[in-house]
Amino acid sequence: MKILLLAALFALANAKHEQYIGWKSYFVGPASSEQLASLHSNSNKFNLDILSRPTVQNAGLTLVHPDSQEGFVSTLENLGITYSIHVNDVKVQLDRDDEITEAYQRSLGKFWNSSLPYENYQNWETIVSYLSETAERNPNITKLVKGGLSSEGRDLYYLKISSTDFEDWTKPVIVIDAAIHAREWIGIPVATWIINKLTDELDEADLLEKFDWIIIPVVNPDGYVYSHDYDRFWRKTRSNHTEHWCLGADANRNFDHYWNTEGVSQYACDETYAGVSVLSEPEAQFVSSIINEHLARIALYLTLHSYGSTITYPWSHRIGLSNNALGLHSVGIAIVNGIQELALPQFPRYEVGNSALVLGELISGSSDDYAHSIGVPLTLTLRLPGTIPRSSAGFILDPQYIQQVVTETWKGISAGVRRAGELVN
Ligand SMILES: *[C@@H]1O[C@H](CO)[C@@H](O)[C@H](O)[C@H]1NC(C)=O
Ligand SMILES: *[C@@H]1O[C@H](CO)[C@@H](O)[C@H](O)[C@H]1NC(C)=O
Ligand SMILES: *[C@@H]1O[C@H](CO)[C@@H](O)[C@H](O)[C@H]1NC(C)=O
Ligand SMILES: [Zn+2]
């Protein structure tokens, strides 16, 4: 009986990640903006799943389906674009990543005290309990709010943090979200660490005296849960618009700004599917309504993604700078300089710039462009560090680096928030 059970468990463990048998991942390093553009114009043919967007400065990382690998490689060779294999067998590497994560989990044991551990990635239930316990511990400055329901019926939570109960209209509001893309796990501990540094471990009181904060640690809980349980590379929501076979849409292509025009797919099965209509996804509605509710006071909206070590700002849907480009750039630089004070040499230095220019491709319907278009003066997308370049580490940012990344990123974000405060006053 025991042996049967063990065998069944073993089969289950091995069945995980089966959809990635035969896939490979490649580092791709275009050396000029011409190469970057030709890479993008050829990439549709190969149905790439890009995990980290390449820039001229830093190589990107992409997953390639077994049927596309030969064509992909020969196209890169024809274009003279440098590439290398990152992982030869994606399923095997994902199994290894799971082992790393589980070993850390076992070493942690089941017990932890009130603050969240940062030695590992946490599941949805743990994050929700952390949020409600934090709100209970800090009743005079925090309020946990439910901002709607996900497609699968999960509560969409955000935490409001304020020393003046959001009643002082002279205080700028800072909005920070994470995990609109399900697989981009590292944004979540960064968001909860920000909460920690504004509540239980507040040591820079000016940040609470001068600003009100809205933190949304998991915009897309359905996708996040699915990326833990079934598909590590799940990016979209889990909505079911029944006319389609595939579930979900890219919530960060679903906002009301040049929706469904650039850098999107019309095919429901694709990773960048824009959705059946503007704000068809409850998760995009959730963020959109928070931004609209506080529009008059939001100084800075920061959306956390991964990975790539870039900070980009509008516009994304066309080549061209926003009228507030100087302010946007100076907040971006303040964030990078803050991060740089604590950064490890293993990680690439952040690049800062206009989205279309840095990424070499256009994107429409994103949350930062939308927020900026309706009047939020400062909106930036921060792509956190991921797998170490040129190493063949796995797909997750190794859990041993979580504490490092949350600490360095908070250093940068707190500097960026202060800079934003100077700019809007
Ligand atoms: C939480 O527990 C850890 C490990 O037992 C300990 O090192 C840490 O000081 C504790 N923190 C608090 C706030 O009690
Ligand atoms: C909140 O309460 C704590 C103690 O309960 C106190 O130290 C802190 O000053 C209070 N903060 C505000 C903003 O009222
Ligand atoms: C989507 O919903 C329809 C209607 O409820 C259901 O028949 C279908 O199985 C669902 N699709 C998936 C992939 O779950
Ligand atoms: Zn993302």
Coordinates of N, CA, C and O in Angstrom, one line a residue, residues 154-302:
R154 N -11.4 34.4 -6.6 CA -10.6 34.8 -5.4 C -10.7 36.3 -5.2 O -10.9 37.1 -6.1
D155 N -10.6 36.6 -3.9 CA -10.7 38.0 -3.5 C -9.4 38.7 -4.1 O -8.3 38.2 -4.0
L156 N -9.6 39.9 -4.6 CA -8.5 40.7 -5.1 C -8.2 41.7 -4.0 O -9.0 42.7 -3.8
Y157 N -7.0 41.6 -3.3 CA -6.7 42.4 -2.2 C -5.7 43.5 -2.5 O -4.8 43.3 -3.3
Y158 N -5.9 44.6 -1.8 CA -4.8 45.6 -1.7 C -4.7 46.1 -0.3 O -5.7 46.1 0.5
L159 N -3.6 46.6 0.1 CA -3.4 47.2 1.4 C -3.2 48.7 1.3 O -2.3 49.2 0.5
K160 N -4.0 49.5 2.0 CA -3.8 50.9 2.1 C -2.9 51.2 3.4 O -3.3 50.7 4.4
I161 N -1.9 52.0 3.2 CA -1.1 52.3 4.4 C -1.0 53.9 4.4 O -0.6 54.5 3.4
S162 N -1.4 54.4 5.6 CA -1.4 55.8 5.7 C -1.4 56.2 7.2 O -2.1 55.6 8.0
S163 N -0.6 57.3 7.5 CA -0.6 57.7 8.9 C -1.8 58.7 9.1 O -2.0 59.1 10.3
T164 N -2.5 59.0 8.1 CA -3.6 60.0 8.2 C -4.9 59.5 7.6 O -5.7 60.2 7.1
D165 N -5.0 58.1 7.5 CA -6.2 57.5 7.0 C -6.6 58.0 5.6 O -7.8 58.1 5.3
F166 N -5.7 58.3 4.8 CA -6.0 58.8 3.4 C -6.8 60.1 3.4 O -7.4 60.4 2.4
E167 N -6.8 60.8 4.5 CA -7.7 62.0 4.6 C -7.0 63.3 4.3 O -7.6 64.3 4.1
D168 N -5.6 63.2 4.3 CA -4.9 64.4 4.1 C -4.6 64.6 2.6 O -3.8 63.9 2.0
W169 N -5.4 65.4 1.9 CA -5.4 65.5 0.5 C -4.1 66.2 -0.1 O -3.9 66.2 -1.3
T170 N -3.3 66.7 0.8 CA -2.0 67.2 0.3 C -0.9 66.2 0.1 O 0.1 66.4 -0.5
K171 N -1.2 65.0 0.7 CA -0.2 63.9 0.6 C -0.3 63.2 -0.8 O -1.4 62.7 -1.1
P172 N 0.8 63.1 -1.5 CA 0.8 62.3 -2.7 C 0.5 60.8 -2.4 O 1.0 60.3 -1.4
V173 N -0.2 60.1 -3.3 CA -0.4 58.7 -3.2 C 0.6 57.9 -4.1 O 0.8 58.3 -5.2
I174 N 1.2 56.8 -3.5 CA 2.1 56.0 -4.3 C 1.3 54.6 -4.5 O 0.9 54.0 -3.5
V175 N 1.2 54.2 -5.7 CA 0.6 52.9 -6.0 C 1.6 51.9 -6.5 O 2.3 52.3 -7.5
I176 N 1.7 50.7 -5.9 CA 2.7 49.7 -6.4 C 2.0 48.4 -6.5 O 1.3 48.0 -5.6
D177 N 2.1 47.8 -7.7 CA 1.5 46.5 -7.9 C 2.5 45.4 -8.3 O 3.6 45.8 -8.8
A178 N 2.2 44.2 -8.2 CA 3.0 43.1 -8.6 C 2.2 41.9 -9.1 O 1.0 41.8 -8.8
A179 N 2.8 41.0 -9.9 CA 2.3 39.8 -10.3 C 1.0 40.0 -11.1 O 0.0 39.2 -11.0
I180 N 0.9 41.0 -12.0 CA -0.1 41.0 -13.0 C 0.1 39.9 -14.0 O -0.8 39.3 -14.5
H181 N 1.4 39.6 -14.2 CA 1.8 38.4 -14.9 C 2.2 37.3 -13.9 O 3.1 37.4 -13.1
A182 N 1.4 36.2 -14.0 CA 1.5 35.2 -13.0 C 2.8 34.6 -12.7 O 3.2 34.4 -11.5
R183 N 3.6 34.4 -13.7 CA 4.9 33.6 -13.5 C 6.0 34.5 -12.9 O 7.1 34.0 -12.5
E184 N 5.7 35.8 -12.8 CA 6.8 36.8 -12.4 C 6.8 36.9 -10.8 O 6.5 37.9 -10.3
W185 N 7.2 35.8 -10.2 CA 7.0 35.6 -8.8 C 7.8 36.6 -7.9 O 7.3 37.0 -6.9
I186 N 8.9 37.0 -8.4 CA 9.8 37.8 -7.5 C 9.2 39.2 -7.1 O 9.5 39.8 -6.1
G187 N 8.3 39.7 -7.9 CA 7.6 40.9 -7.6 C 6.8 40.9 -6.3 O 6.7 41.9 -5.6
I188 N 6.3 39.7 -5.9 CA 5.4 39.6 -4.7 C 6.2 39.8 -3.4 O 5.8 40.6 -2.6
P189 N 7.4 39.1 -3.2 CA 8.1 39.4 -2.0 C 8.6 40.9 -2.0 O 8.7 41.5 -0.9
V190 N 8.9 41.4 -3.2 CA 9.3 42.9 -3.2 C 8.1 43.7 -2.6 O 8.3 44.6 -1.8
A191 N 6.9 43.4 -3.1 CA 5.8 44.2 -2.6 C 5.5 43.9 -1.1 O 5.2 44.9 -0.3
T192 N 5.6 42.7 -0.6 CA 5.4 42.5 0.8 C 6.5 43.1 1.7 O 6.2 43.5 2.8
W193 N 7.7 43.1 1.1 CA 8.8 43.7 1.9 C 8.5 45.2 2.0 O 8.8 45.8 3.1
I194 N 8.0 45.9 1.0 CA 7.6 47.3 1.1 C 6.6 47.5 2.2 O 6.7 48.4 3.0
I195 N 5.6 46.6 2.2 CA 4.6 46.7 3.3 C 5.3 46.5 4.7 O 5.0 47.3 5.6
N196 N 6.2 45.6 4.8 CA 6.9 45.4 6.0 C 7.7 46.6 6.5 O 7.6 47.0 7.6
K197 N 8.3 47.2 5.5 CA 9.2 48.4 5.8 C 8.3 49.7 6.1 O 8.9 50.7 6.5
L198 N 7.0 49.6 5.8 CA 6.2 50.7 6.1 C 5.3 50.5 7.3 O 4.6 51.4 7.8
T199 N 5.4 49.3 7.8 CA 4.5 48.9 9.0 C 5.4 48.3 10.1 O 6.0 49.1 10.9
D200 N 5.5 47.0 10.2 CA 6.2 46.4 11.3 C 7.6 46.8 11.5 O 8.1 46.9 12.6
E201 N 8.3 47.1 10.4 CA 9.7 47.5 10.5 C 10.0 48.9 9.9 O 10.9 49.1 9.2
L202 N 9.1 49.8 10.2 CA 9.2 51.2 9.7 C 10.5 51.8 10.3 O 10.6 51.9 11.5
D203 N 11.4 52.2 9.5 CA 12.6 52.9 10.0 C 12.8 54.2 9.2 O 13.8 54.9 9.6
E204 N 12.0 54.5 8.3 CA 12.2 55.8 7.6 C 10.8 56.5 7.6 O 10.0 56.4 6.7
A205 N 10.6 57.1 8.8 CA 9.3 57.6 9.1 C 8.8 58.7 8.1 O 7.5 58.8 7.9
D206 N 9.7 59.4 7.4 CA 9.2 60.4 6.4 C 8.4 59.7 5.3 O 7.5 60.4 4.7
L207 N 8.7 58.5 5.0 CA 8.0 57.8 3.9 C 6.5 57.6 4.2 O 5.6 57.6 3.3
L208 N 6.2 57.5 5.5 CA 4.8 57.4 5.9 C 4.2 58.7 6.3 O 3.0 58.9 6.0
E209 N 5.0 59.7 6.7 CA 4.5 61.0 7.0 C 4.1 61.8 5.8 O 3.1 62.5 5.7
K210 N 4.9 61.6 4.7 CA 4.7 62.4 3.5 C 3.9 61.8 2.4 O 3.5 62.5 1.5
F211 N 3.7 60.4 2.5 CA 3.0 59.8 1.4 C 2.0 58.8 1.9 O 2.1 58.3 3.0
D212 N 0.9 58.6 1.1 CA 0.0 57.5 1.4 C 0.3 56.4 0.4 O 0.6 56.7 -0.8
W213 N 0.1 55.2 0.8 CA 0.5 54.0 -0.1 C -0.6 53.1 -0.4 O -1.4 52.8 0.5
I214 N -0.6 52.6 -1.6 CA -1.5 51.5 -1.9 C -0.6 50.4 -2.5 O 0.1 50.6 -3.5
I215 N -0.6 49.2 -1.9 CA 0.2 48.1 -2.3 C -0.7 46.9 -2.7 O -1.5 46.5 -1.9
I216 N -0.5 46.5 -4.0 CA -1.2 45.3 -4.5 C -0.2 44.2 -4.7 O 0.4 44.1 -5.8
P217 N 0.0 43.3 -3.8 CA 1.1 42.3 -3.9 C 0.8 41.3 -5.0 O 1.8 40.8 -5.6
V218 N -0.5 40.9 -5.3 CA -0.8 39.9 -6.3 C -2.0 40.4 -7.1 O -3.1 40.2 -6.6
V219 N -1.7 41.0 -8.2 CA -2.9 41.4 -9.1 C -3.6 40.2 -9.6 O -4.9 40.3 -9.7
N220 N -2.9 39.2 -9.9 CA -3.5 38.0 -10.7 C -3.4 36.7 -9.9 O -2.6 35.9 -10.2
P221 N -4.1 36.6 -8.8 CA -4.0 35.4 -8.0 C -4.3 34.1 -8.7 O -3.7 33.1 -8.5
D222 N -5.3 34.1 -9.6 CA -5.6 32.9 -10.3 C -4.4 32.3 -11.1 O -4.1 31.1 -11.0
G223 N -3.8 33.2 -11.8 CA -2.6 32.8 -12.6 C -1.5 32.4 -11.7 O -0.8 31.4 -12.0
Y224 N -1.3 33.1 -10.6 CA -0.2 32.8 -9.6 C -0.4 31.4 -9.1 O 0.5 30.6 -9.1
V225 N -1.6 31.1 -8.7 CA -1.9 29.7 -8.1 C -1.6 28.7 -9.2 O -1.0 27.6 -9.0
Y226 N -2.1 29.0 -10.4 CA -1.9 28.1 -11.6 C -0.4 27.9 -11.9 O 0.0 26.8 -12.2
S227 N 0.3 28.9 -11.8 CA 1.8 28.8 -12.1 C 2.5 28.0 -11.0 O 3.6 27.4 -11.3
H228 N 1.9 27.9 -9.8 CA 2.5 27.0 -8.8 C 2.1 25.5 -9.0 O 2.8 24.6 -8.9
D229 N 0.8 25.4 -9.4 CA 0.2 24.0 -9.4 C 0.4 23.3 -10.7 O 0.5 22.1 -10.7
Y230 N 0.3 24.0 -11.8 CA 0.2 23.3 -13.1 C 1.2 23.7 -14.2 O 1.7 22.9 -14.9
D231 N 1.4 25.0 -14.3 CA 2.3 25.5 -15.4 C 3.1 26.6 -14.9 O 2.7 27.8 -14.8
R232 N 4.4 26.4 -14.7 CA 5.3 27.4 -14.1 C 5.4 28.6 -15.0 O 5.7 29.7 -14.5
F233 N 5.1 28.5 -16.3 CA 5.3 29.6 -17.2 C 3.9 30.3 -17.5 O 3.8 31.0 -18.5
W234 N 2.9 30.0 -16.7 CA 1.6 30.7 -16.9 C 1.8 32.2 -16.7 O 2.3 32.6 -15.6
R235 N 1.3 33.0 -17.6 CA 1.5 34.4 -17.5 C 0.1 35.1 -17.4 O 0.0 36.2 -16.8
K236 N -0.9 34.6 -18.0 CA -2.1 35.3 -18.2 C -3.1 35.1 -17.0 O -2.7 34.5 -16.0
T237 N -4.2 35.7 -17.1 CA -5.3 35.4 -16.1 C -5.9 34.0 -16.4 O -5.3 33.3 -17.2
R238 N -7.0 33.7 -15.8 CA -7.6 32.4 -16.0 C -9.1 32.6 -16.4 O -9.9 31.7 -16.0
S239 N -9.4 33.6 -17.1 CA -10.8 33.9 -17.5 C -11.2 32.9 -18.5 O -10.4 32.4 -19.3
N240 N -12.5 32.6 -18.5 CA -13.1 31.7 -19.5 C -14.2 32.4 -20.3 O -15.3 32.5 -19.9
H241 N -13.8 33.0 -21.4 CA -14.8 33.5 -22.3 C -15.1 32.4 -23.3 O -14.3 32.1 -24.2
T242 N -16.2 31.8 -23.1 CA -16.5 30.4 -23.6 C -16.3 30.2 -25.1 O -16.2 29.0 -25.5
E243 N -16.3 31.2 -25.8 CA -16.1 31.0 -27.3 C -14.7 30.5 -27.6 O -14.4 30.1 -28.7
H244 N -13.8 30.6 -26.6 CA -12.4 30.3 -26.9 C -12.0 29.0 -26.2 O -12.5 28.7 -25.1
W245 N -11.1 28.2 -26.8 CA -10.7 27.0 -26.2 C -9.7 27.3 -25.0 O -9.7 26.7 -24.0
C246 N -8.8 28.3 -25.3 CA -7.8 28.6 -24.3 C -8.3 29.6 -23.3 O -9.1 30.4 -23.6
L247 N -7.8 29.4 -22.0 CA -8.2 30.3 -21.0 C -7.3 31.5 -20.8 O -6.1 31.4 -21.2
G248 N -7.8 32.6 -20.3 CA -7.0 33.7 -19.9 C -6.6 34.7 -20.9 O -6.6 34.4 -22.1
A249 N -6.2 35.9 -20.5 CA -5.7 37.0 -21.3 C -4.5 37.6 -20.6 O -4.4 37.5 -19.4
D250 N -3.7 38.3 -21.4 CA -2.6 39.1 -20.8 C -3.2 40.4 -20.2 O -3.6 41.3 -20.9
A251 N -3.4 40.4 -18.9 CA -4.0 41.5 -18.2 C -3.2 42.8 -18.5 O -3.8 43.9 -18.4
N252 N -2.0 42.7 -18.8 CA -1.2 43.9 -19.0 C -1.2 44.3 -20.5 O -0.4 45.1 -21.0
R253 N -2.2 43.8 -21.2 CA -2.5 44.2 -22.6 C -4.0 44.6 -22.6 O -4.5 44.8 -23.7
N254 N -4.6 44.6 -21.5 CA -6.1 44.7 -21.4 C -6.6 46.1 -21.0 O -7.8 46.2 -20.9
F255 N -5.7 47.0 -20.8 CA -6.2 48.3 -20.3 C -6.6 49.2 -21.4 O -6.3 48.9 -22.6
D256 N -7.3 50.3 -21.1 CA -8.0 51.1 -22.1 C -7.0 52.2 -22.6 O -7.2 53.4 -22.4
H257 N -6.0 51.7 -23.3 CA -5.1 52.7 -24.0 C -4.6 52.0 -25.2 O -3.7 51.1 -25.2
Y258 N -5.1 52.5 -26.4 CA -4.8 51.8 -27.7 C -4.9 50.3 -27.6 O -4.0 49.6 -28.1
W259 N -5.9 49.9 -26.9 CA -6.1 48.5 -26.7 C -6.1 47.6 -28.0 O -6.6 48.1 -29.0
N260 N -5.4 46.5 -27.9 CA -5.4 45.6 -29.0 C -4.8 46.1 -30.3 O -5.3 45.8 -31.4
T261 N -3.8 47.0 -30.2 CA -3.2 47.5 -31.4 C -1.7 47.1 -31.7 O -1.4 46.7 -32.8
E262 N -0.9 47.2 -30.6 CA 0.5 46.9 -30.8 C 1.0 45.8 -29.8 O 0.7 45.9 -28.6
G263 N 1.8 44.9 -30.3 CA 2.5 44.0 -29.4 C 1.5 43.1 -28.7 O 1.7 42.7 -27.5
V264 N 0.4 42.7 -29.4 CA -0.6 41.9 -28.8 C -0.9 40.8 -29.8 O -0.6 40.8 -30.9
S265 N -1.6 39.8 -29.3 CA -2.1 38.7 -30.1 C -3.6 38.7 -30.1 O -4.2 39.0 -29.1
Q266 N -4.2 38.3 -31.2 CA -5.6 38.2 -31.3 C -6.0 36.7 -31.0 O -7.2 36.4 -30.9
Y267 N -5.0 35.9 -30.8 CA -5.3 34.4 -30.5 C -5.4 34.1 -29.0 O -4.4 34.4 -28.3
A268 N -6.5 33.6 -28.6 CA -6.7 33.4 -27.2 C -5.6 32.5 -26.6 O -5.4 32.6 -25.4
C269 N -5.0 31.6 -27.3 CA -4.0 30.7 -26.8 C -2.6 31.4 -26.6 O -1.8 30.8 -25.9
D270 N -2.4 32.6 -27.2 CA -1.1 33.2 -27.1 C -0.9 33.9 -25.7 O -1.9 34.4 -25.1
E271 N 0.4 34.1 -25.4 CA 0.7 34.7 -24.1 C 0.4 36.2 -24.0 O 0.2 36.7 -23.0
T272 N 0.3 36.8 -25.2 CA 0.0 38.3 -25.2 C -1.4 38.6 -25.8 O -1.6 39.6 -26.3
Y273 N -2.3 37.6 -25.6 CA -3.7 37.8 -26.0 C -4.3 39.0 -25.2 O -4.2 39.0 -24.0
A274 N -4.8 39.9 -26.0 CA -5.3 41.2 -25.4 C -6.6 41.1 -24.7 O -7.0 42.0 -24.0
G275 N -7.3 40.0 -24.8 CA -8.6 39.8 -24.2 C -9.7 40.1 -25.2 O -9.5 40.6 -26.3
V276 N -11.0 39.7 -24.8 CA -12.1 39.8 -25.7 C -12.5 41.3 -25.9 O -13.1 41.7 -26.9
S277 N -12.2 42.1 -24.9 CA -12.6 43.6 -25.0 C -11.7 44.3 -24.0 O -11.1 43.7 -23.1
V278 N -11.8 45.6 -24.0 CA -11.1 46.5 -23.0 C -11.6 46.1 -21.7 O -12.8 46.0 -21.4
L279 N -10.7 45.9 -20.7 CA -11.0 45.5 -19.3 C -11.9 44.3 -19.2 O -12.7 44.2 -18.3
S280 N -11.8 43.4 -20.2 CA -12.6 42.1 -20.0 C -12.1 41.3 -18.8 O -12.8 40.5 -18.3
E281 N -10.8 41.6 -18.3 CA -10.3 40.8 -17.2 C -10.5 41.5 -15.9 O -10.2 42.7 -15.7
P282 N -11.1 40.8 -14.9 CA -11.4 41.5 -13.6 C -10.2 42.0 -13.0 O -10.2 43.0 -12.3
E283 N -9.0 41.4 -13.3 CA -7.8 41.8 -12.6 C -7.3 43.2 -13.2 O -6.8 44.0 -12.4
A284 N -7.6 43.4 -14.5 CA -7.2 44.7 -15.0 C -8.2 45.8 -14.6 O -7.8 46.9 -14.2
Q285 N -9.5 45.4 -14.4 CA -10.5 46.3 -13.9 C -10.1 46.7 -12.5 O -10.3 47.9 -12.1
F286 N -9.7 45.8 -11.7 CA -9.3 46.0 -10.3 C -8.2 47.1 -10.2 O -8.4 48.1 -9.5
V287 N -7.1 47.0 -11.0 CA -6.1 48.0 -11.0 C -6.6 49.3 -11.5 O -6.4 50.4 -11.0
S288 N -7.3 49.2 -12.6 CA -7.8 50.4 -13.3 C -8.7 51.2 -12.3 O -8.7 52.5 -12.3
S289 N -9.6 50.5 -11.6 CA -10.5 51.3 -10.7 C -9.7 51.9 -9.5 O -10.1 53.0 -9.1
I290 N -8.7 51.2 -9.0 CA -7.9 51.9 -7.9 C -7.3 53.1 -8.5 O -7.3 54.2 -7.8
I291 N -6.7 53.1 -9.7 CA -6.0 54.2 -10.2 C -7.0 55.4 -10.4 O -6.8 56.5 -10.1
N292 N -8.2 55.0 -10.9 CA -9.2 56.1 -11.1 C -9.7 56.7 -9.8 O -9.9 57.9 -9.7
E293 N -9.9 55.8 -8.8 CA -10.4 56.3 -7.6 C -9.5 57.4 -6.9 O -9.9 58.3 -6.3
H294 N -8.2 57.2 -7.1 CA -7.2 58.1 -6.4 C -6.5 59.0 -7.4 O -5.4 59.6 -7.1
L295 N -7.0 59.1 -8.6 CA -6.3 59.7 -9.7 C -5.8 61.1 -9.3 O -4.6 61.4 -9.6
A296 N -6.6 61.9 -8.6 CA -6.2 63.3 -8.4 C -4.9 63.4 -7.5 O -4.2 64.4 -7.5
R297 N -4.7 62.3 -6.8 CA -3.5 62.3 -5.8 C -2.4 61.4 -6.1 O -1.4 61.5 -5.4
I298 N -2.5 60.6 -7.1 CA -1.4 59.6 -7.3 C -0.2 60.4 -8.0 O -0.4 61.0 -9.0
A299 N 0.9 60.3 -7.3 CA 2.1 60.9 -7.8 C 2.9 59.9 -8.7 O 3.4 60.2 -9.7
L300 N 2.9 58.6 -8.2 CA 3.7 57.6 -8.8 C 3.0 56.3 -8.8 O 2.5 55.8 -7.8
Y301 N 2.9 55.6 -10.0 CA 2.4 54.3 -10.1 C 3.6 53.4 -10.6 O 4.2 53.7 -11.7
L302 N 3.9 52.4 -9.8 CA 5.1 51.6 -10.2 C 4.5 50.1 -10.3 O 3.9 49.6 -9.4

